Amino acid sequence: MKSKRKWLAIPGFLALAAAAATLSAYAGASSSEGNAPAQPVAFPHTLHAGGNLKMNCIYCHYSAGKSPDPGLPAVGTCMGCHTTVAIDKPEIKKLAGFWQRKEPVPWVRVHKLPEYVHFPHMRHVNAGVSCQECHGQIQNMAVVYQQNSLNMGWCINCHIGRSNPQFKARYDCATCHY
Amino acid sequence: MATIVRPVDEPRRPNIATADVQLPAVKDYEQVDREIIATLHPTTAWFIGLGVAIFFLIVGAAAWIYQIYAGLGVAGYNPPVMWGVYIITFVFWVGIGHAGTLISAILYLFRAGFRTTIYRCAEAMTVFAVMTAGLFPILHLGRPWKFFWLIPYPNWRYLWPQFKSPLVWDVFAILTYLTVSSTFLYIGLIPDIATLRDKEKNPVRKRIFSVLSLGWRNSDREWRHFARAYLFLAAFSTPLVLSVHSVVSFDFAMALTPGWHTTIFPPYFVAGAIFSGIGMVFTIIIPLRKWFGLKHYVTINHLDAAAKLCLFTSLVVGCAYMQEWFVAWYSGIEFEKEFFANRIWGQWWWASVILYTCNMVLPLTLFKQSWRRSPTWLFILSFFINLGMWFERFVIVVPSLSHEFEPWQWGGYMPTWVDFAILAGSFGWFSMWFLLFIKQLPVIAISEVKEIIPPKLRKQHDHGIDSASRHLGYEPATPGEAS
Amino acid sequence: MSAETEAAKPGVKRRDFLKVVGATTVATTAMGCSSERVEKLIPYLVSPDETVPGVSTYYSTTCRECSAGCGVVAETRDGRAIKLEGNPEHPLNRGALCAKGQSALQGLYNPDRYRTPMIRKNGRLVAATWDEALTLFRQKLTETRGAAANAVFINRHESGNFPSFLNTWLASQGMPAALSIDPDIDHAAIAANKQSYGVAWPRLNFSAARLIISFGADFLDGWGANVPQQLDFADARAKLETAPRLIYVGARRSLTGLNADHWINARPGSELAIVQMLGGSVTAQQASQASGVDVAALTELQREFAAARPAMVLAGGASPRGMELCLAANALNQSAGGGATIGSSSGINGFEGIDSPSQLRAVAQRMQAGAVPLLMTRGVNPAYTMPKSSGFAAAMAKVPFKVSFSSIPDETSALADLVLPDNHSLESWGDAEPVRGTLSLQQPVMDPIFDTRATADVLASLGTAGATYRDIMIGRFPGGATGLAAALPRGIASGSTSVLVPRVAPAPVVGQPGNGDFFLMVYPSPLLGTGDGANKPWLQELPDPVTKIAWQTVAEIHPSTAARLGVENGDHVTVETVAGRLTLPAYVYLGIRPDTVAVAAGRGHSEAAGRYARAGHNAFDLLPYSEDRSGATSYSFAKAKVTKDGGFSRLVTTEGSARQHGRGIGQAMTLAELAQPQAHESHGEYPGDASHEFLPGLRSPTANDAQGDLGDKGEESKEKGMYDPKHWSGMAKHRWAMTVDLARCTGCSACVTACYAENNIPTVGADWQGPKFMPDRTGFGANITRSREMAWLRLERYFEGGEDGSANFDTRFVPMLCQHCGNAPCEPVCPVYATYHAPDGLNVQVYNRCVGTRYCSNNCPYKVRYFNWFGYGEPARAQYAFPEPLNWQLNPDVTVRGKGVMEKCTFCVQRIRDAENRASLEKRGLEPDEFTTACAEACPSRAITFGDAADERWTVAKLAHDKRAYHVFEELNTFTAVVYLKKVNHPGAAATAAAATAPATSGGH
């Protein structure tokens, strides 16, 4: 009996391994999920988008409503306020440094889709999908991190109206892949 | 008590299609064990052979790595010829992989006795050939690291393979066939492994054998279960012999391409596969029986019978070739007609010549008994058959693609060294496994050979002998039974 | 690239690069999941008001690739130009653009461009700063003050204000006015036109003519203003009932010749005799003796010419008597056309004031004599375009100081002592006057990529007025800055410029034809012109419309000649003239006289001209230098010996078989057949008639592949998801489709280049892109010798008839692209669903899902799927097709395909999505014809129409039901979305009589 069990262990182990692989594939585990890189200037969305300022996202990400690309605030935009506001803060000093050196700030990208995926921001924004739907409660993020997996299945769930029926949209491959 | 029979001479024209194949030169069980187990001792020649095989394997592997790095362009593809040596070789090896199961399963069900001494070898060949074939669909991919997308597994993307695609059917067909044929091989091996276990001195090997033999004790109950299981598996793998190559043929038959799009492909491919398989069996068994001194096991009679089967399949294949021509003419499709004209008078005429000569003309020599019974000729012929069958696939794949609907895109094809290196590598891979096999496990089924030793030779003992040639105090009705 | 420029390679200016990258990371890195890479997002420093990241901005400007001055609209994204389209408002090209014009982008982004000024120090050109360079230039100018009158400035001819500005500046330096040179233009014709019509190049009014006889006037091969002539010709031919019949007289069938209904293969230089015969001054017998054409054909021509009124007679002068020929032809044209066939005053103004090549020869003589102290060249490359025998390049050595304003290295600038690289025309201000009284404005569409300066600005800064050329332009412009700003969006404004007066041509030099039993024809390549296109991979990769040869120079010989010499395609033949010899692979071409050998010019540049231009051989080396009365260089007069040479090299051609084998791919019919009554629903009323139930738009996409049931099965069919026309997504309501009118298509291949530009298609022919991996293939075009070209849209050129080597064969040009079958063979065989059928009728290829089994291509009857063999889109690879900064041109909306995936025409799905996005932003549906594909947009003969066939408001929906409509391989039930309209042949009276009895010549069915 004992020896029998011993030799049963091998296929059993293999079966477990296979199951694990399948499950992880099914769950769509994402290596970039939760990725929160350090930025050249520690920009707190909590203060700007959240807190009591509650700036509109579109103020800085000015083309999110009219372009596939959300747009990043030009350094000039930041300096619009920060020539007067909080100029003594170390991070603002960094920012001012960039401004004086006439260098753009090399922000580190957090939310990245592969190049073969086309994500037109304006289509989503104008359809009433809030920024938070994809980017998470970004106004509460001191350091921005990727909250959702941004996996294909995650997109599909919305497009087929499973996760959020009112946002259902076409879901054939060529909607995003071309 | 078994009846006592007078010794008989080998009949001039033995009816070897029946079970009573005679091995006059084999005296008793000890001799069987002794002689067959003797073949398991590695020799220098064997080591050299293994070295050569592994060398070719490394060459092929290196070529593949280079191809993955540089891109598929290093192979000789020349659009519109998008498939080339790899698919040709894939089909070639799958074909080789058919004779084994045919001989071991179908002939078993048909009670064709001559299979007894050659089936083990053929079956091992089958398993390794399918293992080889299985590599090619992966290494001909543009992005081989994504091959698992062909396997249906539940995934978060809600994506499945295209179940209409013959390539997906291939995946299933090959995997099933590999599983079943290797199981069949293993089951058949169990009693022999037990024998090896009992004879083995080296404790490590003894341990391994005892594990692999699943504690075979040669009991009546075990034999009954064994016979049932073997019969069941034989019945189970018989349809596979037909299905697998039919599915492979769908890769072509399902396409629009003139020269591919034809309903005759499944039977035609299966016949061709068995034909090539038997060819490969000759290529392997004939040197083996010489080097391992097994001529009195694998007798001329066996070869003769196999040669008849070979001849038969060759005729079937030849008939299929003719059929293709007829259909091309009868269908009246201009593309089809023009393609077949091109097959003979076009740029690939030489390939067709090789194909028809090797597969239709040369095997006709087997109508003459003296040629059938000449191992030398069979050995030479077997090479032509392998060549011819490879070129059959070449003629199916390359000229069809190079001469398709769109004349502006007609092209040529010339493989590069990468194609040939990987082709050679596949032979290295196959030979490596086979060489390893023949020195670890008996290449002739010990237990089954013992079944066909003429009963009279047991008479010199007044009692039975079990598989470990331990003397028993009585004469069992079933050889090797102990209870 | 040459060692010099390699030494001086500071690369693109980093700051500018960041600026152009802008706030977006474009999808131009190779396909493959790279989400792990840390990526920087670079915002603007101060965001420009007018641009939105990720949204294209369009600037209208002027094309400077030839002298005509077409209007282009440059699409720029985040600060870089990514695509050129024709300017629909422009009087010349009316929205179309030729392959040359498309490729201006590759001049702009050419990796071999001068990146800084260069100064010759001990024998080599080395990089320098502008200060150094300009100081040196000033110094040299002062040094030559005394002899300034002998200084020579050779300028690439252009209309507009720059020439006068240049001449003013030269005058201020005491120098003579600049030579205004255009090597591509037929100067004999211009000189003759000046005499006959008073304009350099009248507008050719094809639609007025009933018969066109062209004596070597290749008005579709870049003879004159390519695009407008093609538009007019196609329009004329599209009016089927009144379409003019075209007869081509010449020794070789050029693209124009292949578009002709009839070919009279006269000896080179003998056209004059035939013109005179038509004029009545010479008998048919004499003409026949001179031209080697049998009398019957000539008398038939006579009769036909006499019958057809108004008729148009055109002649191109490449022979020593070119001007006489053109004059005679013009006279004939006046009488036969009654002036109707020639647009009166309104001409192609861009060709006014071009100096004859003989001026260059004269300069060469003066240089040889050491009389030229200072030579300045801008945009011209006489060291290459002037045949060796003219001794121009050699004479340059005698000039103490040579300045080049070229923006890209070439043979001439390589000999210069100082290079002051000009901005590319897309980076600089300027204007042209394409039509008298209309200015076509030229504005920079992006910041200069390299450290270059517009020559105009340089000269301005050196001159008295320190202003920039832009200021000068504004100053001259009515309404000043505001007026200019108002005019720029349209790109054209009324106004005129002072016209240059060409110098009188010196007495012509008549060269020795030498002896030999062959006439040598050197002709400017329709794509590369006389060589300035050679450094652009798109033009090198684009197969010649006639020979279908790319990256290679071949000797074209007639089948019978080939048989006599015992050569086949690719066998080397040695062509020898008094001027020199070349060993070239032979190309056996039906459309050439047996006693003539033709070689295309434009290839075979020296190392100096960059990495691409080296391909092929230089045909000019064969030319003994000779001029006609107008001072034009004679290209076809020399005699040559042609002998077989042992060698062989594969033809770099995309041509598999030039015969249709009766498969009806390119079908044709005659007016008579068209007139026959027919029932629309029935099939085969006349040969090759499409059975109309298969036409797109009549049924929603069948989507057999995806949903199993035909789309129109109604209720009893199973759930069809988005394939159900009633589905909420409404996708199945569309059926994207295309019609290709073969009666319009001239085979010019502009659509192919447009496709390359729009869809980031890699060129694969460069010599570093394959041979290393394919030992059996070497040199330029190695990949193409394995048919691995990637052209999603290819132009097939089939011959019908003429198997016996006779001259009367018909040519079918078939643009072949993915047919987007409703029932596509490629779809069910893909094991991973990488290709599938979209509900709106697209046959979609999902690159990132493709594993590369290539089964789809095997199963595609049209063979329009292309496999990425080497990862031409991956920057790290040896075969990378877009060396910096060529990759700046890549379209951000289209994935750059990586190694090992299948790719194909997508019907420009990115444009469809873009239109849908715009529509949804404006809360509306798609408007009919509101957008189109790149090929259709560029097509200079307007043969391609794209749209939604399921919505009859679109033009394509109407065209798809034309009487001439058919599907290729319809019998395969692929339900293609591409509908071809049959070519319409105009056989002569005699042929018509014959055809009345015999069945139609259309292939197939």
PDB file of N, CA, C and O in Angstrom, chain B residues 68-69 72-73 75 77-79 82-83 140 142-143 162 164-165 251 256 338 404-408, chain C residues 656-657 663 705 786-788 796-798 829-831 848 850-855 858-859 863 877 899:
ATOM      1  N   ILE B  68      15.161  30.963 -34.170  1.00  0.00           N
ATOM      2  CA  ILE B  68      14.285  31.719 -33.270  1.00  0.00           C
ATOM      3  C   ILE B  68      14.838  33.119 -33.087  1.00  0.00           C
ATOM      4  O   ILE B  68      14.113  34.113 -33.150  1.00  0.00           O
ATOM      5  N   TYR B  69      16.168  33.216 -32.954  1.00  0.00           N
ATOM      6  CA  TYR B  69      16.757  34.533 -32.734  1.00  0.00           C
ATOM      7  C   TYR B  69      16.608  35.404 -33.977  1.00  0.00           C
ATOM      8  O   TYR B  69      16.095  36.519 -33.916  1.00  0.00           O
ATOM      9  N   LEU B  72      12.263  33.606 -38.862  1.00  0.00           N
ATOM     10  CA  LEU B  72      11.999  32.457 -39.723  1.00  0.00           C
ATOM     11  C   LEU B  72      12.595  32.651 -41.114  1.00  0.00           C
ATOM     12  O   LEU B  72      12.719  31.711 -41.888  1.00  0.00           O
ATOM     13  N   GLY B  73      12.984  33.873 -41.402  1.00  0.00           N
ATOM     14  CA  GLY B  73      13.528  34.151 -42.727  1.00  0.00           C
ATOM     15  C   GLY B  73      14.791  33.384 -43.039  1.00  0.00           C
ATOM     16  O   GLY B  73      15.161  33.235 -44.206  1.00  0.00           O
ATOM     17  N   ALA B  75      15.192  30.343 -42.756  1.00  0.00           N
ATOM     18  CA  ALA B  75      14.796  29.143 -43.496  1.00  0.00           C
ATOM     19  C   ALA B  75      14.446  29.557 -44.917  1.00  0.00           C
ATOM     20  O   ALA B  75      14.214  30.727 -45.187  1.00  0.00           O
ATOM     21  N   TYR B  77      12.081  29.782 -46.864  1.00  0.00           N
ATOM     22  CA  TYR B  77      10.726  30.091 -47.337  1.00  0.00           C
ATOM     23  C   TYR B  77      10.778  31.110 -48.446  1.00  0.00           C
ATOM     24  O   TYR B  77      11.588  32.020 -48.442  1.00  0.00           O
ATOM     25  N   ASN B  78       9.898  30.946 -49.391  1.00  0.00           N
ATOM     26  CA  ASN B  78       9.879  31.794 -50.561  1.00  0.00           C
ATOM     27  C   ASN B  78       8.418  31.985 -50.958  1.00  0.00           C
ATOM     28  O   ASN B  78       7.877  31.185 -51.711  1.00  0.00           O
ATOM     29  N   PRO B  79       7.755  33.000 -50.347  1.00  0.00           N
ATOM     30  CA  PRO B  79       6.335  33.141 -50.620  1.00  0.00           C
ATOM     31  C   PRO B  79       6.050  33.017 -52.119  1.00  0.00           C
ATOM     32  O   PRO B  79       6.850  33.494 -52.910  1.00  0.00           O
ATOM     33  N   MET B  82       4.744  29.029 -48.201  1.00  0.00           N
ATOM     34  CA  MET B  82       4.833  29.421 -46.796  1.00  0.00           C
ATOM     35  C   MET B  82       5.093  28.228 -45.894  1.00  0.00           C
ATOM     36  O   MET B  82       5.352  28.388 -44.712  1.00  0.00           O
ATOM     37  N   TRP B  83       4.949  27.046 -46.433  1.00  0.00           N
ATOM     38  CA  TRP B  83       5.314  25.843 -45.702  1.00  0.00           C
ATOM     39  C   TRP B  83       6.403  25.160 -46.495  1.00  0.00           C
ATOM     40  O   TRP B  83       6.399  25.186 -47.724  1.00  0.00           O
ATOM     41  N   HIS B 140       8.100  25.228 -36.613  1.00  0.00           N
ATOM     42  CA  HIS B 140       7.883  25.957 -37.869  1.00  0.00           C
ATOM     43  C   HIS B 140       7.089  27.235 -37.617  1.00  0.00           C
ATOM     44  O   HIS B 140       6.784  27.968 -38.546  1.00  0.00           O
ATOM     45  N   GLY B 142       6.183  31.063 -36.503  1.00  0.00           N
ATOM     46  CA  GLY B 142       6.893  32.339 -36.525  1.00  0.00           C
ATOM     47  C   GLY B 142       7.232  32.786 -35.117  1.00  0.00           C
ATOM     48  O   GLY B 142       8.268  33.392 -34.871  1.00  0.00           O
ATOM     49  N   ARG B 143       6.351  32.485 -34.184  1.00  0.00           N
ATOM     50  CA  ARG B 143       6.596  32.850 -32.787  1.00  0.00           C
ATOM     51  C   ARG B 143       6.397  31.606 -31.921  1.00  0.00           C
ATOM     52  O   ARG B 143       5.362  31.466 -31.240  1.00  0.00           O
ATOM     53  N   GLN B 162      -9.273  28.328 -32.657  1.00  0.00           N
ATOM     54  CA  GLN B 162     -10.268  28.204 -33.719  1.00  0.00           C
ATOM     55  C   GLN B 162     -10.475  26.712 -33.965  1.00  0.00           C
ATOM     56  O   GLN B 162      -9.652  26.058 -34.602  1.00  0.00           O
ATOM     57  N   LYS B 164     -12.196  25.210 -35.867  1.00  0.00           N
ATOM     58  CA  LYS B 164     -12.370  24.813 -37.260  1.00  0.00           C
ATOM     59  C   LYS B 164     -11.033  24.557 -37.937  1.00  0.00           C
ATOM     60  O   LYS B 164     -10.996  24.075 -39.058  1.00  0.00           O
ATOM     61  N   SER B 165      -9.955  24.940 -37.267  1.00  0.00           N
ATOM     62  CA  SER B 165      -8.670  24.877 -37.946  1.00  0.00           C
ATOM     63  C   SER B 165      -8.040  23.490 -37.820  1.00  0.00           C
ATOM     64  O   SER B 165      -7.862  22.983 -36.712  1.00  0.00           O
ATOM     65  N   ASP B 251      -4.937  18.903 -42.885  1.00  0.00           N
ATOM     66  CA  ASP B 251      -4.174  20.151 -43.003  1.00  0.00           C
ATOM     67  C   ASP B 251      -4.152  20.612 -44.447  1.00  0.00           C
ATOM     68  O   ASP B 251      -4.164  21.804 -44.743  1.00  0.00           O
ATOM     69  N   LEU B 256      -7.933  25.408 -49.837  1.00  0.00           N
ATOM     70  CA  LEU B 256      -8.423  25.612 -51.203  1.00  0.00           C
ATOM     71  C   LEU B 256      -7.373  25.254 -52.244  1.00  0.00           C
ATOM     72  O   LEU B 256      -7.688  24.987 -53.386  1.00  0.00           O
ATOM     73  N   GLU B 338      -4.116  22.545 -64.475  1.00  0.00           N
ATOM     74  CA  GLU B 338      -2.840  23.199 -64.762  1.00  0.00           C
ATOM     75  C   GLU B 338      -1.811  22.828 -63.705  1.00  0.00           C
ATOM     76  O   GLU B 338      -0.642  22.603 -63.997  1.00  0.00           O
ATOM     77  N   GLU B 404      -0.088  28.480 -57.386  1.00  0.00           N
ATOM     78  CA  GLU B 404      -1.470  28.577 -56.914  1.00  0.00           C
ATOM     79  C   GLU B 404      -2.358  29.361 -57.850  1.00  0.00           C
ATOM     80  O   GLU B 404      -2.007  29.572 -59.003  1.00  0.00           O
ATOM     81  N   PHE B 405      -3.458  29.878 -57.328  1.00  0.00           N
ATOM     82  CA  PHE B 405      -4.445  30.571 -58.159  1.00  0.00           C
ATOM     83  C   PHE B 405      -3.853  31.795 -58.852  1.00  0.00           C
ATOM     84  O   PHE B 405      -4.153  32.087 -59.985  1.00  0.00           O
ATOM     85  N   GLU B 406      -3.029  32.537 -58.131  1.00  0.00           N
ATOM     86  CA  GLU B 406      -2.637  33.886 -58.538  1.00  0.00           C
ATOM     87  C   GLU B 406      -1.312  33.842 -59.295  1.00  0.00           C
ATOM     88  O   GLU B 406      -0.247  33.761 -58.680  1.00  0.00           O
ATOM     89  N   PRO B 407      -1.335  33.851 -60.633  1.00  0.00           N
ATOM     90  CA  PRO B 407      -0.084  33.656 -61.376  1.00  0.00           C
ATOM     91  C   PRO B 407       0.990  34.685 -61.023  1.00  0.00           C
ATOM     92  O   PRO B 407       2.179  34.364 -61.025  1.00  0.00           O
ATOM     93  N   TRP B 408       0.574  35.894 -60.701  1.00  0.00           N
ATOM     94  CA  TRP B 408       1.567  36.930 -60.416  1.00  0.00           C
ATOM     95  C   TRP B 408       2.446  36.521 -59.240  1.00  0.00           C
ATOM     96  O   TRP B 408       3.589  36.936 -59.123  1.00  0.00           O
TER      97      TRP B 408
ATOM     98  N   GLY C 656       5.716  37.155 -60.815  1.00  0.00           N
ATOM     99  CA  GLY C 656       5.792  35.696 -60.852  1.00  0.00           C
ATOM    100  C   GLY C 656       5.608  35.229 -62.277  1.00  0.00           C
ATOM    101  O   GLY C 656       6.538  34.861 -62.962  1.00  0.00           O
ATOM    102  N   SER C 657       4.367  35.272 -62.749  1.00  0.00           N
ATOM    103  CA  SER C 657       4.089  35.014 -64.151  1.00  0.00           C
ATOM    104  C   SER C 657       3.390  36.243 -64.715  1.00  0.00           C
ATOM    105  O   SER C 657       2.482  36.779 -64.097  1.00  0.00           O
ATOM    106  N   ARG C 663      -7.217  33.280 -66.264  1.00  0.00           N
ATOM    107  CA  ARG C 663      -7.888  33.211 -64.966  1.00  0.00           C
ATOM    108  C   ARG C 663      -8.714  34.453 -64.670  1.00  0.00           C
ATOM    109  O   ARG C 663      -9.261  34.604 -63.578  1.00  0.00           O
ATOM    110  N   ASP C 705     -17.051  32.377 -41.229  1.00  0.00           N
ATOM    111  CA  ASP C 705     -15.973  31.932 -40.356  1.00  0.00           C
ATOM    112  C   ASP C 705     -16.377  32.023 -38.899  1.00  0.00           C
ATOM    113  O   ASP C 705     -16.102  31.151 -38.103  1.00  0.00           O
ATOM    114  N   ARG C 786      13.502  36.376 -52.993  1.00  0.00           N
ATOM    115  CA  ARG C 786      12.721  35.294 -52.379  1.00  0.00           C
ATOM    116  C   ARG C 786      11.266  35.722 -52.226  1.00  0.00           C
ATOM    117  O   ARG C 786      10.575  35.232 -51.334  1.00  0.00           O
ATOM    118  N   SER C 787      10.843  36.658 -53.006  1.00  0.00           N
ATOM    119  CA  SER C 787       9.456  37.174 -52.973  1.00  0.00           C
ATOM    120  C   SER C 787       9.034  37.571 -51.567  1.00  0.00           C
ATOM    121  O   SER C 787       7.914  37.308 -51.177  1.00  0.00           O
ATOM    122  N   ARG C 788       9.928  38.168 -50.825  1.00  0.00           N
ATOM    123  CA  ARG C 788       9.562  38.537 -49.457  1.00  0.00           C
ATOM    124  C   ARG C 788       9.236  40.010 -49.326  1.00  0.00           C
ATOM    125  O   ARG C 788       9.283  40.570 -48.232  1.00  0.00           O
ATOM    126  N   GLU C 796      -0.252  44.382 -60.090  1.00  0.00           N
ATOM    127  CA  GLU C 796       0.082  43.308 -61.018  1.00  0.00           C
ATOM    128  C   GLU C 796      -0.035  43.831 -62.442  1.00  0.00           C
ATOM    129  O   GLU C 796      -0.914  44.617 -62.744  1.00  0.00           O
ATOM    130  N   ARG C 797       0.878  43.363 -63.279  1.00  0.00           N
ATOM    131  CA  ARG C 797       0.888  43.824 -64.672  1.00  0.00           C
ATOM    132  C   ARG C 797       0.880  42.590 -65.547  1.00  0.00           C
ATOM    133  O   ARG C 797       1.867  41.863 -65.628  1.00  0.00           O
ATOM    134  N   TYR C 798      -0.288  42.313 -66.120  1.00  0.00           N
ATOM    135  CA  TYR C 798      -0.416  41.115 -66.942  1.00  0.00           C
ATOM    136  C   TYR C 798      -0.431  41.490 -68.412  1.00  0.00           C
ATOM    137  O   TYR C 798      -0.975  42.522 -68.794  1.00  0.00           O
ATOM    138  N   VAL C 829      -8.865  28.695 -41.052  1.00  0.00           N
ATOM    139  CA  VAL C 829      -7.691  27.842 -40.888  1.00  0.00           C
ATOM    140  C   VAL C 829      -6.736  28.369 -39.818  1.00  0.00           C
ATOM    141  O   VAL C 829      -5.829  27.660 -39.398  1.00  0.00           O
ATOM    142  N   CYS C 830      -6.925  29.602 -39.382  1.00  0.00           N
ATOM    143  CA  CYS C 830      -6.011  30.118 -38.362  1.00  0.00           C
ATOM    144  C   CYS C 830      -6.333  29.468 -37.026  1.00  0.00           C
ATOM    145  O   CYS C 830      -7.443  29.605 -36.526  1.00  0.00           O
ATOM    146  N   PRO C 831      -5.387  28.738 -36.435  1.00  0.00           N
ATOM    147  CA  PRO C 831      -5.700  27.983 -35.220  1.00  0.00           C
ATOM    148  C   PRO C 831      -5.960  28.859 -34.001  1.00  0.00           C
ATOM    149  O   PRO C 831      -6.489  28.382 -33.011  1.00  0.00           O
ATOM    150  N   ASN C 848      -0.965  40.736 -32.663  1.00  0.00           N
ATOM    151  CA  ASN C 848      -0.458  40.266 -31.375  1.00  0.00           C
ATOM    152  C   ASN C 848      -1.018  38.895 -31.017  1.00  0.00           C
ATOM    153  O   ASN C 848      -0.539  38.263 -30.085  1.00  0.00           O
ATOM    154  N   CYS C 850      -1.240  36.555 -33.517  1.00  0.00           N
ATOM    155  CA  CYS C 850      -0.683  35.665 -34.543  1.00  0.00           C
ATOM    156  C   CYS C 850       0.522  34.901 -33.992  1.00  0.00           C
ATOM    157  O   CYS C 850       1.386  35.479 -33.343  1.00  0.00           O
ATOM    158  N   VAL C 851       0.526  33.582 -34.221  1.00  0.00           N
ATOM    159  CA  VAL C 851       1.688  32.795 -33.820  1.00  0.00           C
ATOM    160  C   VAL C 851       2.546  32.434 -35.022  1.00  0.00           C
ATOM    161  O   VAL C 851       3.614  31.858 -34.878  1.00  0.00           O
ATOM    162  N   GLY C 852       2.069  32.745 -36.212  1.00  0.00           N
ATOM    163  CA  GLY C 852       2.896  32.547 -37.392  1.00  0.00           C
ATOM    164  C   GLY C 852       2.881  31.150 -37.967  1.00  0.00           C
ATOM    165  O   GLY C 852       3.919  30.608 -38.312  1.00  0.00           O
ATOM    166  N   THR C 853       1.686  30.552 -38.075  1.00  0.00           N
ATOM    167  CA  THR C 853       1.647  29.249 -38.760  1.00  0.00           C
ATOM    168  C   THR C 853       1.652  29.435 -40.278  1.00  0.00           C
ATOM    169  O   THR C 853       1.915  28.497 -41.002  1.00  0.00           O
ATOM    170  N   ARG C 854       1.274  30.636 -40.730  1.00  0.00           N
ATOM    171  CA  ARG C 854       1.280  30.991 -42.162  1.00  0.00           C
ATOM    172  C   ARG C 854       0.273  30.162 -42.961  1.00  0.00           C
ATOM    173  O   ARG C 854       0.297  30.161 -44.176  1.00  0.00           O
ATOM    174  N   TYR C 855      -0.611  29.473 -42.241  1.00  0.00           N
ATOM    175  CA  TYR C 855      -1.635  28.677 -42.924  1.00  0.00           C
ATOM    176  C   TYR C 855      -2.560  29.605 -43.700  1.00  0.00           C
ATOM    177  O   TYR C 855      -2.966  29.309 -44.825  1.00  0.00           O
ATOM    178  N   ASN C 858      -1.221  30.335 -47.021  1.00  0.00           N
ATOM    179  CA  ASN C 858      -1.347  29.187 -47.917  1.00  0.00           C
ATOM    180  C   ASN C 858      -2.738  29.094 -48.494  1.00  0.00           C
ATOM    181  O   ASN C 858      -2.925  28.667 -49.624  1.00  0.00           O
ATOM    182  N   ASN C 859      -3.716  29.485 -47.688  1.00  0.00           N
ATOM    183  CA  ASN C 859      -5.105  29.269 -48.096  1.00  0.00           C
ATOM    184  C   ASN C 859      -5.704  30.483 -48.771  1.00  0.00           C
ATOM    185  O   ASN C 859      -6.873  30.468 -49.113  1.00  0.00           O
ATOM    186  N   LYS C 863      -3.227  35.580 -52.437  1.00  0.00           N
ATOM    187  CA  LYS C 863      -1.834  35.706 -52.000  1.00  0.00           C
ATOM    188  C   LYS C 863      -1.498  37.148 -51.616  1.00  0.00           C
ATOM    189  O   LYS C 863      -0.563  37.739 -52.125  1.00  0.00           O
ATOM    190  N   ARG C 877      17.386  45.112 -34.598  1.00  0.00           N
ATOM    191  CA  ARG C 877      17.781  44.080 -35.550  1.00  0.00           C
ATOM    192  C   ARG C 877      18.574  44.644 -36.717  1.00  0.00           C
ATOM    193  O   ARG C 877      18.436  45.799 -37.088  1.00  0.00           O
ATOM    194  N   LYS C 899       8.729  40.495 -35.546  1.00  0.00           N
ATOM    195  CA  LYS C 899       9.158  39.269 -36.212  1.00  0.00           C
ATOM    196  C   LYS C 899       8.118  38.166 -36.062  1.00  0.00           C
ATOM    197  O   LYS C 899       7.515  38.023 -35.001  1.00  0.00           O
TER     198      LYS C 899
END
